[in-house]
């Protein structure tokens, strides 16, 4: 998630050797691919990795004893005292070297060895374990190719899950002026936290498309698009559903996406109520509760407890693809969205955009 745009995966422990609360060794399972073709019955698609404390050091061993397909053992060493200070945002780049291993994949019904690049992170990535020993000696991994493109103050991070995966699985993150883009819409420009190769990227306030990536991952070819904006619109079916709520709108409607399971959503309700009290005569509010149907009654109770006086509609978690949440690809909760009478979505952001939402709504 840093530097080279890697996606970090928390691993599954297979066996733990622990003395009291002090860990001695852990055998980890690294699932590096799906089994793919079921005709490869002998393919486990799992790499076994042993971590062991030795004095002030943590040893990480990838051994042929556990992985007979390897040509040799690979051993890494980390200074234990540093591990509790490191996390996914502050570790030194040279402390986590890449390891390239020939791993077996199922290709055309045959088990074939392919080179795979793996980074092992010997520190906690934000997930706690119920086992005290594992919390003292956690491990995570990133598998696949990664690279960075620098364009002035902008960086593009490319990540491909495994060497064997098709290129359409490449994800791209855009970092501008030190901040990674979030899922949001501003001035009808659609920004994303993760783009796909087929997406239109927003860099600055210009639109780009990736034509290709060099086979050696040394070059990326970008094309600037001539069109000025990437139109974000509410699908017509949901505009019909929302039409009654536009009755008192001077210009636009404010949508609040939340759920009873979302603590930040509930915590933000007093501020949302205060904003509504200032603009209610010209900006209607509607909350979209994305939840399991059995929680709808609780959603109404939470609304009453927080003295929220605007309507809410419900979207079922059990049928996401056929809801307004799925149609708009809302993945962050709460999400605040401003929709014009003609269906244009000119602002959408998660909780970090609440201040900007205030400024827009109060200004207009």
Tab-separated table of C-alpha atoms in Angstrom:
chain	number	residue	atom	x	y	z
A	1	UNK	CA	0.000	0.000	0.000
A	2	UNK	CA	3.048	2.247	-0.049
A	3	UNK	CA	6.064	2.979	-2.201
A	4	UNK	CA	5.400	0.630	-5.072
A	5	UNK	CA	1.643	0.404	-4.642
A	6	UNK	CA	1.633	-3.131	-3.303
A	7	UNK	CA	-1.498	-4.865	-2.032
A	8	UNK	CA	-0.734	-6.543	1.300
A	9	UNK	CA	-2.364	-9.825	2.305
A	10	UNK	CA	-2.638	-11.123	5.875
A	11	UNK	CA	-1.525	-14.760	6.064
A	12	UNK	CA	-2.934	-17.888	7.675
A	13	UNK	CA	-0.903	-19.655	10.362
A	14	UNK	CA	-0.511	-23.436	10.030
A	15	UNK	CA	1.407	-24.180	13.224
A	16	UNK	CA	2.600	-22.080	16.161
A	17	UNK	CA	5.419	-22.959	18.553
A	18	UNK	CA	5.061	-20.769	21.629
A	19	UNK	CA	6.661	-20.743	25.090
A	20	UNK	CA	4.187	-19.065	27.401
A	21	UNK	CA	3.346	-15.795	25.667
A	22	UNK	CA	6.691	-15.705	23.858
A	23	UNK	CA	6.643	-16.981	20.273
A	24	UNK	CA	9.447	-19.215	19.084
A	25	UNK	CA	8.366	-20.127	15.535
A	26	UNK	CA	5.352	-19.911	13.238
A	27	UNK	CA	4.681	-21.813	10.018
A	28	UNK	CA	2.623	-19.647	7.665
A	29	UNK	CA	0.587	-20.531	4.580
A	30	UNK	CA	0.887	-18.040	1.694
A	31	UNK	CA	-1.951	-18.594	-0.769
A	32	UNK	CA	-0.446	-17.205	-3.976
A	33	UNK	CA	-3.112	-18.226	-6.529
A	34	UNK	CA	-6.379	-20.038	-7.001
A	35	UNK	CA	-6.163	-23.655	-8.097
A	36	UNK	CA	-7.492	-22.668	-11.486
A	37	UNK	CA	-7.936	-25.719	-13.714
A	38	UNK	CA	-9.324	-28.484	-11.491
A	39	UNK	CA	-7.397	-31.049	-13.525
A	40	UNK	CA	-4.276	-30.009	-11.570
A	41	UNK	CA	-5.295	-32.029	-8.529
A	42	UNK	CA	-1.820	-31.999	-6.972
A	43	UNK	CA	-1.542	-28.200	-7.001
A	44	UNK	CA	-1.962	-26.661	-3.550
A	45	UNK	CA	-1.095	-23.102	-4.768
A	46	UNK	CA	0.292	-22.473	-1.282
A	47	UNK	CA	3.797	-21.480	-0.217
A	48	UNK	CA	4.843	-22.418	3.324
A	49	UNK	CA	7.033	-19.934	5.178
A	50	UNK	CA	8.686	-20.394	8.585
A	51	UNK	CA	9.443	-17.466	10.891
A	52	UNK	CA	11.689	-18.001	13.923
A	53	UNK	CA	13.201	-15.773	16.583
A	54	UNK	CA	16.949	-16.048	17.015
A	55	UNK	CA	18.258	-13.607	19.625
A	56	UNK	CA	17.689	-10.060	18.408
A	57	UNK	CA	16.779	-11.203	14.918
A	58	UNK	CA	13.740	-12.640	13.218
A	59	UNK	CA	14.577	-15.256	10.616
A	60	UNK	CA	12.226	-15.936	7.721
A	61	UNK	CA	12.896	-19.227	5.964
A	62	UNK	CA	11.342	-20.538	2.765
A	63	UNK	CA	12.530	-24.132	2.866
A	64	UNK	CA	12.478	-26.994	0.375
A	65	UNK	CA	11.524	-29.171	3.348
A	66	UNK	CA	8.038	-27.583	3.201
A	67	UNK	CA	8.105	-26.594	-0.500
A	68	UNK	CA	9.645	-29.423	-2.566
A	69	UNK	CA	9.181	-27.524	-5.857
A	70	UNK	CA	11.862	-24.975	-4.857
A	71	UNK	CA	15.386	-25.256	-6.269
A	72	UNK	CA	16.977	-23.901	-3.061
A	73	UNK	CA	16.224	-22.575	0.418
A	74	UNK	CA	15.750	-18.827	0.878
A	75	UNK	CA	16.436	-17.166	4.245
A	76	UNK	CA	15.853	-13.511	5.206
A	77	UNK	CA	16.733	-11.797	8.478
A	78	UNK	CA	15.119	-8.803	10.182
A	79	UNK	CA	16.126	-6.924	13.337
A	80	UNK	CA	13.438	-7.763	15.909
A	81	UNK	CA	13.710	-4.456	17.768
A	82	UNK	CA	12.582	-2.576	14.679
A	83	UNK	CA	9.510	-4.652	13.948
A	84	UNK	CA	7.235	-3.046	16.541
A	85	UNK	CA	8.158	0.410	15.191
A	86	UNK	CA	7.373	-0.459	11.572
A	87	UNK	CA	3.992	-0.485	9.909
A	88	UNK	CA	2.720	-0.321	6.344
A	89	UNK	CA	3.423	3.432	6.092
A	90	UNK	CA	6.839	3.926	7.717
A	91	UNK	CA	9.018	0.868	7.052
A	92	UNK	CA	12.369	1.498	5.282
A	93	UNK	CA	12.209	0.393	1.635
A	94	UNK	CA	15.458	-1.547	1.883
A	95	UNK	CA	14.171	-3.458	4.919
A	96	UNK	CA	11.672	-5.435	2.821
A	97	UNK	CA	13.519	-6.834	-0.197
A	98	UNK	CA	11.710	-8.603	-3.046
A	99	UNK	CA	12.041	-12.371	-3.335
A	100	UNK	CA	11.598	-13.990	-6.755
A	101	UNK	CA	10.594	-17.649	-6.603
A	102	UNK	CA	9.595	-20.190	-9.231
A	103	UNK	CA	6.086	-21.145	-8.088
A	104	UNK	CA	3.802	-23.811	-9.596
A	105	UNK	CA	0.651	-22.634	-11.408
A	106	UNK	CA	-2.027	-24.614	-13.234
A	107	UNK	CA	-1.782	-23.548	-16.891
A	108	UNK	CA	-3.605	-25.428	-19.637
A	109	UNK	CA	-4.214	-28.344	-17.264
A	110	UNK	CA	-0.510	-28.671	-16.499
A	111	UNK	CA	1.473	-27.607	-13.449
A	112	UNK	CA	4.029	-25.086	-14.679
A	113	UNK	CA	6.645	-23.116	-12.747
A	114	UNK	CA	6.499	-19.348	-13.212
A	115	UNK	CA	8.614	-16.626	-11.549
A	116	UNK	CA	6.713	-14.682	-8.891
A	117	UNK	CA	7.812	-11.599	-6.991
A	118	UNK	CA	6.945	-11.638	-3.287
A	119	UNK	CA	7.517	-9.110	-0.492
A	120	UNK	CA	7.279	-10.357	3.106
A	121	UNK	CA	6.300	-7.819	5.777
A	122	UNK	CA	7.337	-9.002	9.258
A	123	UNK	CA	5.131	-6.559	11.162
A	124	UNK	CA	1.485	-5.938	11.964
A	125	UNK	CA	-0.453	-4.466	9.038
A	126	UNK	CA	-3.433	-3.397	11.140
A	127	UNK	CA	-5.048	-6.798	11.785
A	128	UNK	CA	-4.942	-8.205	15.309
A	129	UNK	CA	-4.825	-11.940	16.077
A	130	UNK	CA	-6.647	-13.663	18.948
A	131	UNK	CA	-3.385	-15.571	19.580
A	132	UNK	CA	-0.940	-13.469	21.668
A	133	UNK	CA	2.029	-15.254	20.140
A	134	UNK	CA	0.977	-14.295	16.624
A	135	UNK	CA	0.580	-10.649	17.619
A	136	UNK	CA	4.203	-10.758	18.802
A	137	UNK	CA	5.421	-12.190	15.486
A	138	UNK	CA	2.966	-11.339	12.665
A	139	UNK	CA	3.641	-11.735	8.947
A	140	UNK	CA	2.024	-10.440	5.770
A	141	UNK	CA	2.932	-10.737	2.110
A	142	UNK	CA	2.491	-9.036	-1.239
A	143	UNK	CA	2.597	-11.216	-4.342
A	144	UNK	CA	2.922	-10.036	-7.922
A	145	UNK	CA	4.494	-7.293	-9.996
A	146	UNK	CA	4.526	-3.659	-8.984
A	147	UNK	CA	5.926	-0.417	-10.296
A	148	UNK	CA	5.817	3.369	-10.006
A	149	UNK	CA	5.540	6.086	-12.657
A	150	UNK	CA	6.475	9.642	-11.670
A	151	UNK	CA	4.818	12.561	-13.469
A	152	UNK	CA	6.023	15.704	-11.724
A	153	UNK	CA	4.257	15.804	-8.354
A	154	UNK	CA	2.050	12.848	-9.365
A	155	UNK	CA	2.881	9.169	-8.909
A	156	UNK	CA	1.043	6.219	-10.443
A	157	UNK	CA	1.317	2.930	-8.537
A	158	UNK	CA	0.751	-0.255	-10.538
A	159	UNK	CA	0.033	-3.610	-8.929
A	160	UNK	CA	-0.596	-6.970	-10.608
A	161	UNK	CA	-1.643	-9.714	-8.143
A	162	UNK	CA	0.481	-12.526	-9.638
A	163	UNK	CA	2.660	-13.008	-12.668
A	164	UNK	CA	0.101	-15.502	-13.896
A	165	UNK	CA	-2.949	-13.231	-13.687
A	166	UNK	CA	-4.214	-11.474	-16.823
A	167	UNK	CA	-3.421	-7.800	-17.313
A	168	UNK	CA	-7.022	-6.723	-16.698
A	169	UNK	CA	-6.440	-7.485	-12.998
A	170	UNK	CA	-3.829	-4.720	-12.750
A	171	UNK	CA	-4.873	-2.025	-10.270
A	172	UNK	CA	-3.622	1.558	-10.409
A	173	UNK	CA	-3.488	4.109	-7.611
A	174	UNK	CA	-2.849	7.820	-8.210
A	175	UNK	CA	-0.965	9.874	-5.629
A	176	UNK	CA	-0.933	13.647	-6.037
A	177	UNK	CA	0.899	16.119	-3.788
A	178	UNK	CA	1.537	13.385	-1.218
A	179	UNK	CA	-2.075	12.093	-1.026
A	180	UNK	CA	-3.552	8.979	-2.619
A	181	UNK	CA	-6.802	9.688	-4.456
A	182	UNK	CA	-10.028	8.574	-2.793
A	183	UNK	CA	-13.335	7.536	-4.327
A	184	UNK	CA	-15.051	10.861	-4.914
A	185	UNK	CA	-16.659	13.124	-7.506
A	186	UNK	CA	-15.711	16.807	-7.667
A	187	UNK	CA	-16.919	19.118	-10.444
A	188	UNK	CA	-18.171	15.994	-12.236
A	189	UNK	CA	-14.676	14.519	-12.374
A	190	UNK	CA	-14.747	10.920	-11.127
A	191	UNK	CA	-11.753	10.120	-8.934
A	192	UNK	CA	-11.090	6.557	-7.737
A	193	UNK	CA	-8.943	4.981	-5.065
A	194	UNK	CA	-8.170	2.108	-7.450
A	195	UNK	CA	-8.425	2.278	-11.221
A	196	UNK	CA	-8.421	-0.576	-13.748
A	197	UNK	CA	-6.533	-0.483	-17.044
A	198	UNK	CA	-9.756	0.264	-18.901
A	199	UNK	CA	-10.653	3.235	-16.678
A	200	UNK	CA	-10.142	6.917	-17.409
A	201	UNK	CA	-7.621	8.332	-14.943
A	202	UNK	CA	-7.993	11.821	-13.495
A	203	UNK	CA	-4.589	13.451	-13.039
A	204	UNK	CA	-4.845	17.028	-11.872
A	205	UNK	CA	-8.022	18.038	-13.656
A	206	UNK	CA	-7.116	16.311	-16.907
A	207	UNK	CA	-8.220	12.931	-18.196
A	208	UNK	CA	-5.828	10.180	-19.310
A	209	UNK	CA	-6.108	6.673	-20.693
A	210	UNK	CA	-3.414	3.983	-20.461
A	211	UNK	CA	-2.691	2.642	-23.931
A	212	UNK	CA	-0.258	-0.082	-22.855
A	213	UNK	CA	2.393	-1.256	-20.401
A	214	UNK	CA	5.724	-2.500	-21.704
A	215	UNK	CA	6.261	-6.249	-21.394
A	216	UNK	CA	9.246	-5.662	-19.103
A	217	UNK	CA	7.258	-3.175	-16.979
A	218	UNK	CA	9.857	-0.489	-17.695
A	219	UNK	CA	7.489	1.821	-19.612
A	220	UNK	CA	3.868	2.922	-19.419
A	221	UNK	CA	2.214	4.690	-22.343
A	222	UNK	CA	-0.420	7.286	-21.416
A	223	UNK	CA	-2.703	9.274	-23.720
A	224	UNK	CA	-4.259	12.593	-22.752
A	225	UNK	CA	-7.957	12.708	-23.659
A	226	UNK	CA	-9.380	15.778	-25.356
A	227	UNK	CA	-12.801	15.721	-23.687
A	228	UNK	CA	-13.029	18.150	-20.795
A	229	UNK	CA	-14.995	16.231	-18.156
A	230	UNK	CA	-15.959	12.687	-17.291
A	231	UNK	CA	-19.701	12.945	-16.766
A	232	UNK	CA	-21.012	11.394	-13.560
A	233	UNK	CA	-24.762	10.860	-13.729
A	234	UNK	CA	-27.417	9.181	-11.642
A	235	UNK	CA	-28.906	6.241	-13.588
A	236	UNK	CA	-32.352	7.086	-14.941
A	237	UNK	CA	-34.102	4.324	-12.983
A	238	UNK	CA	-32.890	5.781	-9.682
A	239	UNK	CA	-33.646	9.353	-10.761
A	240	UNK	CA	-37.281	8.227	-11.075
A	241	UNK	CA	-37.082	6.757	-7.567
A	242	UNK	CA	-35.605	9.986	-6.179
A	243	UNK	CA	-37.905	12.348	-8.112
A	244	UNK	CA	-40.382	12.915	-5.201
A	245	UNK	CA	-37.545	14.135	-2.976
A	246	UNK	CA	-36.505	16.894	-5.405
A	247	UNK	CA	-39.799	18.722	-4.814
A	248	UNK	CA	-38.312	21.477	-2.596
A	249	UNK	CA	-34.827	21.451	-4.084
A	250	UNK	CA	-33.507	24.740	-5.446
A	251	UNK	CA	-30.667	23.027	-7.295
A	252	UNK	CA	-29.767	19.596	-5.922
A	253	UNK	CA	-30.471	16.765	-3.488
A	254	UNK	CA	-28.042	15.498	-0.829
A	255	UNK	CA	-27.738	11.710	-0.405
A	256	UNK	CA	-26.187	10.157	2.707
A	257	UNK	CA	-25.173	6.481	2.327
A	258	UNK	CA	-24.959	4.698	5.682
A	259	UNK	CA	-25.711	1.439	7.557
A	260	UNK	CA	-26.520	0.377	11.114
A	261	UNK	CA	-23.197	-1.523	11.139
A	262	UNK	CA	-21.221	1.664	10.316
A	263	UNK	CA	-20.044	3.396	13.510
A	264	UNK	CA	-18.530	6.432	11.697
A	265	UNK	CA	-21.881	6.939	9.944
A	266	UNK	CA	-23.750	7.099	13.253
A	267	UNK	CA	-21.057	9.251	14.882
A	268	UNK	CA	-21.430	11.823	12.072
A	269	UNK	CA	-25.210	12.135	12.442
A	270	UNK	CA	-25.174	15.128	14.865
A	271	UNK	CA	-23.045	17.148	12.405
A	272	UNK	CA	-25.254	16.077	9.542
A	273	UNK	CA	-28.351	17.147	11.529
A	274	UNK	CA	-26.783	20.551	12.191
A	275	UNK	CA	-26.011	21.061	8.482
A	276	UNK	CA	-29.548	20.028	7.552
A	277	UNK	CA	-31.043	22.576	9.947
A	278	UNK	CA	-29.202	25.360	8.066
A	279	UNK	CA	-30.152	24.369	4.516
A	280	UNK	CA	-33.352	22.320	4.811
A	281	UNK	CA	-35.487	24.902	3.000
A	282	UNK	CA	-33.473	24.591	-0.230
A	283	UNK	CA	-31.455	21.331	-0.029
A	284	UNK	CA	-33.473	18.178	0.690
A	285	UNK	CA	-31.634	15.334	2.456
A	286	UNK	CA	-32.277	11.634	1.860
A	287	UNK	CA	-30.385	8.845	3.606
A	288	UNK	CA	-29.786	5.521	1.870
A	289	UNK	CA	-29.489	2.744	4.445
A	290	UNK	CA	-27.427	-0.111	2.980
A	291	UNK	CA	-28.104	-3.024	5.301
A	292	UNK	CA	-29.664	-6.431	5.770
A	293	UNK	CA	-33.491	-6.211	5.774
A	294	UNK	CA	-33.686	-7.512	9.349
A	295	UNK	CA	-31.859	-4.331	10.467
A	296	UNK	CA	-34.275	-1.847	8.860
A	297	UNK	CA	-36.255	-1.470	12.107
A	298	UNK	CA	-33.033	-0.677	13.962
A	299	UNK	CA	-32.187	1.909	11.281
A	300	UNK	CA	-35.468	3.712	11.983
A	301	UNK	CA	-34.708	3.635	15.721
A	302	UNK	CA	-31.234	5.146	15.180
A	303	UNK	CA	-32.825	7.905	13.086
A	304	UNK	CA	-35.274	8.656	15.898
A	305	UNK	CA	-32.547	8.566	18.578
A	306	UNK	CA	-30.512	11.120	16.602
A	307	UNK	CA	-33.575	13.283	15.835
A	308	UNK	CA	-33.071	13.110	12.077
A	309	UNK	CA	-36.109	14.516	10.310
A	310	UNK	CA	-35.429	13.665	6.674
A	311	UNK	CA	-36.560	10.496	4.858
A	312	UNK	CA	-34.481	7.398	4.365
A	313	UNK	CA	-34.732	4.651	1.772
A	314	UNK	CA	-33.351	1.138	2.030
A	315	UNK	CA	-30.948	-0.876	-0.123
A	316	UNK	CA	-30.533	-4.546	0.671
A	317	UNK	CA	-27.037	-5.927	1.202
A	318	UNK	CA	-28.370	-9.243	-0.071
A	319	UNK	CA	-28.991	-7.785	-3.536
A	320	UNK	CA	-26.233	-5.179	-3.886
A	321	UNK	CA	-25.935	-5.390	-7.685
A	322	UNK	CA	-29.561	-4.333	-8.132
A	323	UNK	CA	-29.505	-1.379	-5.723
A	324	UNK	CA	-28.536	2.277	-5.994
A	325	UNK	CA	-25.429	1.429	-3.924
A	326	UNK	CA	-24.290	-1.119	-6.479
A	327	UNK	CA	-25.213	1.048	-9.476
A	328	UNK	CA	-23.083	3.920	-8.158
A	329	UNK	CA	-20.237	1.646	-6.918
A	330	UNK	CA	-20.429	3.094	-3.406
A	331	UNK	CA	-17.818	1.265	-1.311
A	332	UNK	CA	-17.081	3.793	1.451
A	333	UNK	CA	-19.511	4.562	4.263
A	334	UNK	CA	-20.602	7.165	4.980
A	335	UNK	CA	-20.626	8.610	1.456
A	336	UNK	CA	-22.145	12.034	0.824
A	337	UNK	CA	-23.420	12.815	-2.680
A	338	UNK	CA	-24.940	15.914	-4.296
A	339	UNK	CA	-27.230	15.220	-7.266
A	340	UNK	CA	-28.614	17.949	-9.543
A	341	UNK	CA	-32.178	17.941	-10.893
A	342	UNK	CA	-30.901	16.820	-14.308
A	343	UNK	CA	-29.182	13.793	-12.766
A	344	UNK	CA	-25.634	15.162	-12.791
A	345	UNK	CA	-23.591	14.047	-9.769
A	346	UNK	CA	-21.264	16.950	-9.178
A	347	UNK	CA	-19.928	15.943	-5.741
A	348	UNK	CA	-19.415	12.638	-3.925
A	349	UNK	CA	-17.005	11.799	-1.122
A	350	UNK	CA	-16.463	9.629	1.929
A	351	UNK	CA	-16.167	10.941	5.504
A	352	UNK	CA	-12.975	12.892	4.743
A	353	UNK	CA	-14.997	15.105	2.403
A	354	UNK	CA	-17.531	16.271	4.995
A	355	UNK	CA	-15.888	19.662	5.407
A	356	UNK	CA	-15.902	20.195	1.635
A	357	UNK	CA	-19.562	19.147	1.558
A	358	UNK	CA	-20.347	21.795	4.181
A	359	UNK	CA	-18.598	24.488	2.161
A	360	UNK	CA	-20.436	23.607	-1.037
A	361	UNK	CA	-23.892	23.328	0.534
A	362	UNK	CA	-23.602	26.467	2.660
A	363	UNK	CA	-22.116	28.500	-0.208
A	364	UNK	CA	-24.874	27.620	-2.650
